[in-house]
Coordinates of C-alpha atoms and ligand atoms in Angstrom, one line a residue:
X23 CA 30.8 69.7 43.1
X24 CA 31.7 67.8 40.1
X25 CA 34.4 65.9 41.9
X26 CA 32.0 65.2 44.8
X27 CA 29.6 63.6 42.3
X28 CA 32.4 61.5 40.5
X29 CA 33.4 60.3 44.1
X30 CA 30.0 58.6 44.4
X31 CA 30.7 56.7 41.1
X32 CA 34.3 55.8 42.2
X33 CA 33.4 54.7 45.6
X34 CA 31.5 51.9 44.3
X35 CA 34.4 50.2 42.5
X36 CA 37.0 50.7 45.4
X37 CA 39.8 48.2 45.4
X38 CA 39.0 45.0 47.2
X39 CA 40.6 45.1 50.7
X40 CA 41.6 41.5 50.4
X41 CA 42.8 41.6 46.8
X42 CA 46.4 40.9 48.0
X43 CA 45.7 37.5 49.4
X44 CA 46.2 34.8 46.8
X45 CA 43.7 31.9 46.4
X46 CA 46.6 29.5 47.0
X47 CA 47.2 31.0 50.4
X48 CA 43.6 31.0 51.1
X49 CA 43.4 27.3 50.2
X50 CA 46.3 26.6 52.6
X51 CA 44.4 28.2 55.4
X52 CA 41.4 26.0 54.8
X53 CA 39.2 28.9 53.6
X54 CA 37.8 26.7 50.8
X55 CA 36.3 24.6 53.5
X56 CA 34.3 27.4 55.1
X57 CA 30.6 28.0 54.3
X58 CA 28.7 31.3 54.3
X59 CA 24.9 31.4 53.9
X60 CA 23.4 34.7 52.7
X61 CA 19.8 35.3 53.3
X62 CA 18.2 37.6 50.7
X63 CA 19.3 38.6 47.3
X64 CA 19.0 42.4 47.4
X65 CA 21.5 45.1 47.2
X66 CA 23.0 44.0 50.4
X67 CA 22.9 40.1 50.0
X68 CA 23.7 39.9 46.3
X69 CA 26.7 42.2 46.9
X70 CA 27.9 40.2 50.0
X71 CA 27.7 36.9 48.0
X72 CA 29.4 38.3 45.0
X73 CA 32.4 39.9 46.9
X74 CA 32.8 36.8 49.3
X75 CA 33.3 34.9 46.1
X76 CA 35.4 37.6 44.3
X77 CA 37.7 37.8 47.3
X78 CA 37.8 34.2 48.5
X79 CA 37.3 30.6 47.6
X80 CA 34.8 29.8 50.5
X81 CA 31.4 28.2 49.7
X82 CA 28.7 30.8 49.3
X83 CA 25.0 29.8 49.4
X84 CA 22.5 32.7 48.6
X85 CA 18.8 31.9 49.5
X86 CA 16.3 34.1 47.9
X87 CA 12.6 33.3 47.3
X88 CA 12.3 35.1 43.9
X89 CA 14.1 34.4 40.7
X90 CA 14.2 38.0 39.9
X91 CA 15.0 41.1 41.9
X92 CA 13.1 44.3 41.3
X93 CA 15.0 47.3 42.3
X94 CA 13.3 50.0 44.3
X95 CA 15.9 52.4 42.9
X96 CA 14.5 54.1 39.9
X97 CA 11.0 52.6 40.6
X98 CA 9.3 55.9 40.9
X99 CA 10.2 56.3 37.2
X100 CA 8.2 53.2 36.4
X101 CA 5.1 54.9 38.1
X102 CA 5.4 57.8 35.5
X103 CA 6.2 55.4 32.5
X104 CA 9.7 56.9 32.1
X105 CA 11.3 53.5 32.9
X106 CA 10.1 50.0 32.4
X107 CA 9.9 47.6 35.2
X108 CA 12.1 45.2 33.1
X109 CA 14.9 47.8 32.9
X110 CA 15.2 47.6 36.8
X111 CA 14.9 43.8 37.0
X112 CA 17.9 41.5 37.7
X113 CA 18.5 37.8 38.1
X114 CA 21.2 35.9 39.9
X115 CA 22.7 34.2 36.7
X116 CA 26.0 36.3 36.8
X117 CA 26.5 35.5 40.5
X118 CA 26.1 31.9 39.8
X119 CA 28.1 31.5 36.5
X120 CA 30.8 34.4 36.9
X121 CA 31.4 34.0 40.7
X122 CA 30.2 30.5 41.7
X123 CA 27.6 31.5 44.1
X124 CA 25.1 28.7 44.8
X125 CA 21.7 30.1 44.7
X126 CA 18.7 28.4 46.2
X127 CA 15.3 29.7 45.3
X128 CA 13.6 29.5 48.7
X129 CA 13.2 31.5 51.8
X130 CA 14.6 30.8 55.2
X131 CA 11.9 30.1 57.8
X132 CA 14.1 29.5 61.0
X133 CA 17.7 30.0 62.2
X134 CA 18.9 27.9 65.0
X135 CA 22.0 29.9 66.1
X136 CA 23.0 27.6 68.8
X137 CA 23.6 24.8 66.3
X138 CA 24.5 27.2 63.4
X139 CA 21.9 25.8 61.1
X140 CA 19.0 27.3 59.0
X141 CA 15.9 25.7 57.7
X142 CA 14.1 26.5 54.4
X143 CA 10.4 27.3 54.2
X144 CA 10.0 24.4 51.7
X145 CA 11.4 22.1 54.3
X146 CA 8.2 22.1 56.4
X147 CA 9.2 19.0 58.5
X148 CA 12.7 20.6 59.0
X149 CA 14.4 17.3 57.9
X150 CA 17.1 19.0 56.0
X151 CA 19.1 21.6 58.1
X152 CA 21.7 23.6 56.2
X153 CA 24.8 24.4 58.3
X154 CA 27.0 27.5 58.2
X155 CA 30.1 28.8 59.5
X156 CA 28.9 32.2 59.1
X157 CA 25.3 33.7 58.3
X158 CA 24.5 37.0 56.7
X159 CA 21.0 38.1 57.1
X160 CA 20.0 40.7 54.5
X161 CA 16.2 40.3 54.2
X162 CA 15.5 44.1 53.8
X163 CA 12.4 45.5 55.7
X164 CA 8.9 44.3 56.8
X165 CA 5.8 46.5 57.2
X166 CA 3.8 47.3 60.4
X167 CA 0.2 47.5 59.4
X168 CA -2.4 49.3 61.6
X169 CA -5.4 47.3 62.5
X170 CA -8.0 49.1 60.3
X171 CA -11.0 47.8 58.3
X172 CA -9.2 48.6 54.8
X173 CA -7.7 45.8 53.3
X174 CA -4.1 46.8 52.8
X175 CA -3.7 44.6 49.6
X176 CA -6.1 47.0 47.9
X177 CA -3.8 50.1 48.5
X178 CA -0.3 49.4 47.4
X179 CA 2.7 50.8 49.4
X180 CA 4.9 50.1 46.3
X181 CA 7.7 50.5 48.9
X182 CA 9.0 47.0 47.5
X183 CA 9.2 47.1 43.8
X184 CA 7.5 44.6 41.4
X185 CA 3.8 44.0 41.3
X186 CA 3.0 46.6 43.9
X187 CA 4.7 49.3 41.7
X188 CA 2.4 48.2 38.7
X189 CA -0.7 48.4 40.9
X190 CA 0.1 51.8 42.1
X191 CA 0.7 52.9 38.4
X192 CA -2.7 51.7 37.5
X193 CA -4.3 53.6 40.5
X194 CA -2.5 56.9 39.3
X195 CA -3.5 56.2 35.7
X196 CA -7.1 55.9 36.7
X197 CA -7.1 59.3 38.3
X198 CA -9.5 62.0 37.0
X199 CA -9.8 65.6 37.3
X200 CA -10.8 66.7 40.8
X201 CA -9.7 63.4 42.3
X202 CA -7.6 63.2 45.5
X203 CA -4.5 61.2 45.9
X204 CA -2.8 60.6 49.5
X205 CA 0.8 59.7 49.9
X206 CA 2.0 58.8 53.6
X207 CA 5.4 59.2 54.7
X208 CA 6.2 56.5 57.4
X209 CA 7.2 57.4 60.8
X210 CA 10.5 56.2 62.5
X211 CA 13.4 54.6 60.5
X212 CA 12.4 53.7 57.1
X213 CA 13.8 52.6 53.7
X214 CA 15.0 55.5 51.6
X215 CA 14.4 58.8 53.7
X216 CA 13.9 61.1 50.5
X217 CA 11.8 58.5 48.7
X218 CA 8.2 59.6 49.6
X219 CA 9.0 63.2 48.6
X220 CA 10.7 62.1 45.4
X221 CA 7.6 59.9 44.6
X222 CA 5.3 62.9 45.2
X223 CA 7.3 65.0 42.8
X224 CA 7.4 62.2 40.3
X225 CA 3.6 61.7 40.4
X226 CA 2.6 65.4 40.4
X227 CA 4.7 66.0 37.4
X228 CA 3.3 63.0 35.5
X229 CA -0.3 64.1 36.2
X230 CA 0.6 67.7 35.0
X231 CA 2.0 66.3 31.9
X232 CA -1.2 64.3 31.5
X233 CA -3.1 67.5 32.1
X234 CA -5.0 65.9 35.0
X235 CA -6.0 68.4 37.8
X236 CA -5.5 65.9 40.8
X237 CA -5.0 67.3 44.3
X238 CA -2.3 65.4 46.3
X239 CA -2.1 65.4 50.0
X240 CA 1.4 64.3 51.3
X241 CA 1.1 63.5 55.0
X242 CA 4.2 63.5 56.9
X243 CA 4.3 62.4 60.7
X244 CA 7.9 63.6 60.8
X245 CA 7.6 67.2 59.5
X246 CA 10.9 66.7 57.7
X247 CA 10.6 69.4 55.1
X248 CA 10.1 72.2 57.8
X249 CA 13.5 71.4 59.4
X250 CA 17.0 72.1 58.5
X251 CA 18.3 69.1 56.6
X252 CA 19.4 67.9 53.2
X253 CA 16.0 66.5 52.3
X254 CA 14.4 69.8 53.1
X255 CA 17.0 71.5 51.0
X256 CA 16.4 69.3 48.0
X257 CA 12.6 69.6 48.2
X258 CA 12.2 73.2 49.1
X259 CA 10.1 75.1 46.5
X260 CA 8.4 72.1 45.3
X261 CA 5.1 71.7 47.2
X262 CA 2.1 74.1 47.8
X263 CA 0.9 77.6 46.7
X264 CA 3.6 79.4 44.6
X265 CA 5.7 76.5 44.3
X266 CA 6.4 74.1 41.4
X267 CA 3.5 71.7 42.4
X268 CA 0.9 74.1 43.8
X269 CA -1.6 71.1 43.8
X270 CA 0.3 69.2 46.5
X271 CA -0.7 70.0 50.1
X272 CA 2.2 69.2 52.5
X273 CA 0.4 68.2 55.8
X274 CA 3.2 68.2 58.4
X275 CA 3.5 66.8 61.9
X276 CA 0.2 64.9 61.4
X277 CA -0.6 61.3 60.6
X278 CA -3.5 59.1 59.3
X279 CA -5.7 57.9 62.2
X280 CA -7.7 55.6 60.0
X281 CA -8.5 54.6 56.5
X282 CA -12.1 53.0 56.0
X283 CA -13.0 50.3 53.7
X284 CA -14.5 53.0 51.5
X285 CA -11.2 54.9 51.4
X286 CA -12.4 57.5 53.7
X287 CA -9.4 59.1 55.6
X288 CA -9.4 60.5 58.9
X289 CA -6.4 62.4 60.2
X290 CA -5.2 62.6 63.8
X291 CA -6.2 66.4 63.6
X292 CA -9.9 65.3 63.0
X293 CA -10.1 66.3 59.3
X294 CA -11.6 63.6 57.0
X295 CA -11.8 63.3 53.2
X296 CA -12.2 60.6 50.5
X297 CA -9.4 59.7 48.3
X298 CA -9.5 57.9 44.9
X299 CA -5.8 56.8 45.1
X300 CA -3.9 56.0 48.4
X301 CA -0.2 55.2 48.8
X302 CA 0.1 54.3 52.3
X303 CA 3.7 53.6 53.2
X304 CA 3.6 51.7 56.5
X305 CA 6.0 52.0 59.3
X306 CA 8.8 49.4 59.1
X307 CA 11.1 47.1 60.9
X308 CA 13.5 44.2 60.2
X309 CA 11.6 41.1 59.2
X310 CA 10.8 38.4 61.7
X311 CA 13.7 36.2 60.7
X312 CA 16.0 38.9 61.9
X313 CA 13.9 39.9 64.9
X314 CA 13.0 36.5 66.1
X315 CA 16.5 35.1 65.5
X316 CA 18.6 37.7 67.2
X317 CA 16.2 39.7 69.5
X318 CA 13.8 37.0 70.7
X319 CA 13.3 38.4 74.0
X320 CA 13.2 42.2 73.4
X321 CA 11.9 41.9 69.7
X322 CA 13.6 45.1 69.0
X323 CA 13.0 46.6 65.6
X324 CA 16.3 46.5 64.0
X325 CA 19.5 44.3 64.6
X326 CA 22.3 45.7 66.6
X327 CA 25.7 45.1 64.9
X328 CA 29.3 45.8 65.3
X329 CA 30.0 48.2 62.4
X330 CA 33.5 46.8 61.9
X331 CA 32.1 43.5 60.8
X332 CA 28.3 43.7 60.9
X333 CA 28.2 40.8 63.3
X334 CA 25.3 40.8 65.5
X335 CA 25.9 42.2 68.9
X336 CA 22.7 40.7 70.4
X337 CA 23.2 39.4 73.8
X338 CA 20.0 37.4 73.7
X339 CA 21.3 34.2 71.6
X340 CA 24.3 32.2 71.5
X341 CA 26.8 32.3 68.6
X342 CA 25.2 35.8 67.7
X343 CA 28.7 36.9 66.4
X344 CA 28.5 34.3 63.5
X345 CA 25.3 36.0 62.4
X346 CA 26.0 39.3 60.4
X347 CA 23.2 41.6 59.5
X348 CA 23.5 44.1 56.6
X349 CA 21.3 46.4 54.5
X350 CA 18.1 47.8 55.7
X351 CA 17.6 45.3 58.6
X352 CA 20.5 46.6 60.7
X353 CA 20.4 49.4 63.2
X354 CA 23.3 51.7 62.8
X355 CA 22.5 55.5 61.9
X356 CA 23.3 54.8 58.3
X357 CA 20.2 55.4 56.0
X358 CA 18.3 52.3 54.9
X359 CA 19.5 52.6 51.2
X360 CA 20.7 50.5 48.4
X361 CA 24.0 52.2 47.8
X362 CA 25.1 52.0 51.3
X363 CA 23.8 48.4 51.6
X364 CA 26.4 47.6 49.0
X365 CA 29.0 49.3 50.9
X366 CA 28.0 47.5 54.1
X367 CA 28.1 44.2 52.3
X368 CA 31.7 44.7 51.2
X369 CA 32.8 45.6 54.8
X370 CA 30.9 42.5 56.0
X371 CA 32.5 40.3 53.3
X372 CA 36.0 41.5 54.1
X373 CA 35.5 41.0 57.9
X374 CA 34.2 37.4 57.4
X375 CA 37.2 36.5 55.2
X376 CA 39.7 38.1 57.5
X377 CA 37.9 36.2 60.5
X378 CA 38.3 32.8 58.7
X379 CA 42.0 33.8 58.2
X380 CA 42.5 34.5 61.8
X381 CA 42.8 38.3 61.0
X382 CA 41.3 41.2 62.9
X383 CA 38.8 43.3 61.0
X384 CA 39.8 46.5 59.1
X385 CA 39.8 49.1 61.8
X386 CA 38.7 52.3 59.9
X387 CA 36.0 51.3 57.5
X388 CA 34.1 54.2 55.8
X389 CA 30.8 54.0 53.9
X390 CA 29.0 56.4 51.7
X391 CA 25.3 56.8 50.5
X392 CA 24.1 58.5 47.4
X393 CA 20.6 59.2 46.4
X394 CA 19.7 60.8 43.0
X395 CA 16.1 62.2 43.3
X396 CA 14.2 63.2 40.1
X397 CA 12.0 66.2 40.7
X398 CA 10.4 66.0 37.3
X399 CA 10.9 63.9 34.1
X400 CA 14.0 65.6 33.2
X401 CA 15.8 67.0 36.2
X402 CA 17.2 65.5 39.5
X403 CA 18.8 66.5 42.6
X404 CA 21.3 64.3 44.7
X405 CA 22.0 63.8 48.4
X406 CA 25.2 62.2 49.5
X407 CA 26.7 61.2 53.0
X408 CA 29.8 59.6 54.2
X409 CA 30.2 57.7 57.5
X410 CA 33.2 56.6 59.5
X411 CA 33.9 54.4 62.5
X412 CA 35.0 56.7 65.5
X413 CA 36.3 53.7 67.5
X414 CA 32.9 53.0 69.0
X415 CA 30.3 53.4 66.5
X416 CA 29.3 54.7 63.2
X417 CA 29.3 58.6 62.9
X418 CA 28.4 60.9 60.1
X419 CA 31.5 62.4 58.5
X420 CA 29.7 64.6 55.9
X421 CA 26.3 65.1 54.5
X422 CA 25.5 67.3 51.4
X423 CA 23.2 67.9 48.5
X424 CA 23.3 69.3 45.0
X425 CA 22.8 73.0 44.9
X426 CA 20.0 72.7 42.4
X427 CA 18.0 70.1 40.4
X428 CA 19.2 70.1 36.7
X429 CA 19.3 67.9 33.7
X430 CA 22.8 66.9 34.2
X431 CA 22.0 65.2 37.4
X432 CA 19.2 63.5 35.9
X433 CA 21.6 61.8 33.2
X434 CA 24.2 61.1 36.0
X435 CA 21.4 59.3 37.8
X436 CA 21.5 56.5 35.4
X437 CA 25.2 56.2 35.3
X438 CA 25.1 56.0 39.1
X439 CA 22.4 53.4 39.1
X440 CA 23.9 51.2 36.4
X441 CA 27.2 51.3 38.3
X442 CA 25.5 50.1 41.4
X443 CA 23.4 47.5 39.7
X444 CA 26.6 46.2 38.1
X445 CA 28.4 46.1 41.3
X446 CA 25.7 44.2 43.1
X447 CA 24.2 41.8 40.5
X448 CA 26.7 42.0 37.4
Ligands
FAD518 C1 11.0 54.4 45.9 C2 12.4 54.0 46.4 C3 13.4 54.7 45.8 C4 14.7 54.3 46.4 N1 15.9 55.1 45.9 C5 17.0 54.8 46.3 C6 18.3 55.5 46.0 O1 18.2 56.4 45.2 N2 19.4 55.3 46.5 C7 19.5 54.2 47.4 O2 20.7 54.1 47.8 N3 18.5 53.5 48.0 C8 17.3 53.8 47.4 N4 16.2 53.1 47.8 C9 16.3 52.1 49.0 C10 16.8 50.8 48.6 O3 16.0 50.2 47.5 C11 16.8 49.9 49.7 O4 17.5 50.5 50.8 C12 17.6 48.6 49.4 O5 16.7 47.9 48.6 C13 18.0 47.7 50.8 O6 18.5 46.6 50.2 P1 18.5 45.2 51.1 O7 19.4 44.2 50.4 O8 18.8 45.5 52.5 O9 16.9 44.8 51.0 P2 16.1 44.4 49.7 O10 16.6 45.2 48.6 O11 14.6 44.6 50.2 O12 16.4 42.9 49.5 C14 16.0 41.9 50.5 C15 15.8 40.6 49.9 O13 15.6 39.6 50.9 C16 14.7 38.7 50.4 N5 14.2 38.1 51.7 C17 13.3 38.4 52.6 N6 13.0 37.6 53.5 C18 13.8 36.5 53.3 C19 14.0 35.1 53.8 N7 13.3 34.9 54.9 N8 14.6 34.3 53.3 C20 15.4 34.6 52.1 N9 15.2 35.8 51.4 C21 14.4 36.7 52.0 C22 13.7 39.5 49.7 O14 13.0 38.6 48.8 C23 14.6 40.6 48.9 O15 15.0 40.2 47.7 C24 14.9 53.3 47.4 C25 13.7 52.6 47.9 C26 12.5 53.1 47.4 C27 11.4 52.3 48.0

């Protein structure tokens, strides 16, 4: 088990696949004339920009609307005051100064794939097109909100970190004895599969520490914890009567039918109740910039890609193969998670450089995913998975979880996270 855990940490710093190709050789092949535009500076986009410049001399433009990036990883600890938001906030200075990435603080409003150009949101008249040889789309996830009377700005999902996390923390801190809190697990594919259960443990533990008798309803359309899977293994014995958090009621295979303006919640099974804090985590899909660009006709939720290169395989637009999609927006079976987004980014960067050099992509890429999940303020579990290419698609090689939650894992979680943060933004 110790070896397996160490492998998570080692996997991030794997030797660059292209380290053998000198910059002189690259210059002679015209690589320094190539331009890659990366959209989104999260774990996927920042890593891709960083490694493209680390491994090659091509021009890299990173477009990101925010000057700072707030990591979702470890953000549940901000809800409980065990971590500050500052400690999980990063900027793009290192990418600029150490690696020569050109960072533009803006968002991309439209991609013209036929002409290989993008437009920035600030360029409302579309007078300043930016051309690219390769485009990497890494904008993460967008939320699908139901058509209810509640103003969703008043009930934070906190599934993107930053102000939403601070808002949810405030709601939790305002809870009094006998209040009710609701946490909703999204249905379908969503960012960080164990995350809602991890968040429930963190909040229940925090309220216990504060001596608050709050009842928490965890509503799960997927019924994940009743199945045989790594998430169920990690969270067994946590929720319900006789378990670590008896005040958490796990409501499986049901969903919220409506939330009223007064925060009255009705479930599909007809039950209704009022909640003083609501963490409704909506269903998710790739942002419009991905779906409208690559799947304009079908408008499919996530972008189809070739897992050897992460090039789009959309048949709906021209030049799709010069547009790559990495991280949460892409549609392979890999989980939507930061650790694996970092791995996908390196495969994509490597494939792009090889393509510029007239080389075929590496034929046997493997990726891995790790998630350390605190179950209280001093113990954590972990889940890991390894994926490989079977000649046709990404398949799961191996999935596992820690045999128990313990304090050693809790400490290891910070080493793992710091390693990932450095490898993406450092
Ligand atoms: C509570 C929680 C806990 C988590 N824990 C873990 C964990 O333990 N392990 C793990 O591996 N993962 C974890 N994750 C998941 C992880 O945070 C995400 O999977 C990861 O952030 C995905 O990276 P990304 O780069 O694809 O997207 P993001 O990190 O969301 O980055 C996307 C970026 O694109 C930018 N953007 C969007 N649209 C545009 C546009 N049009 N133009 C320019 N820029 C744009 C956004 O501003 C953003 O900065 C957790 C998530 C949550 C919510």
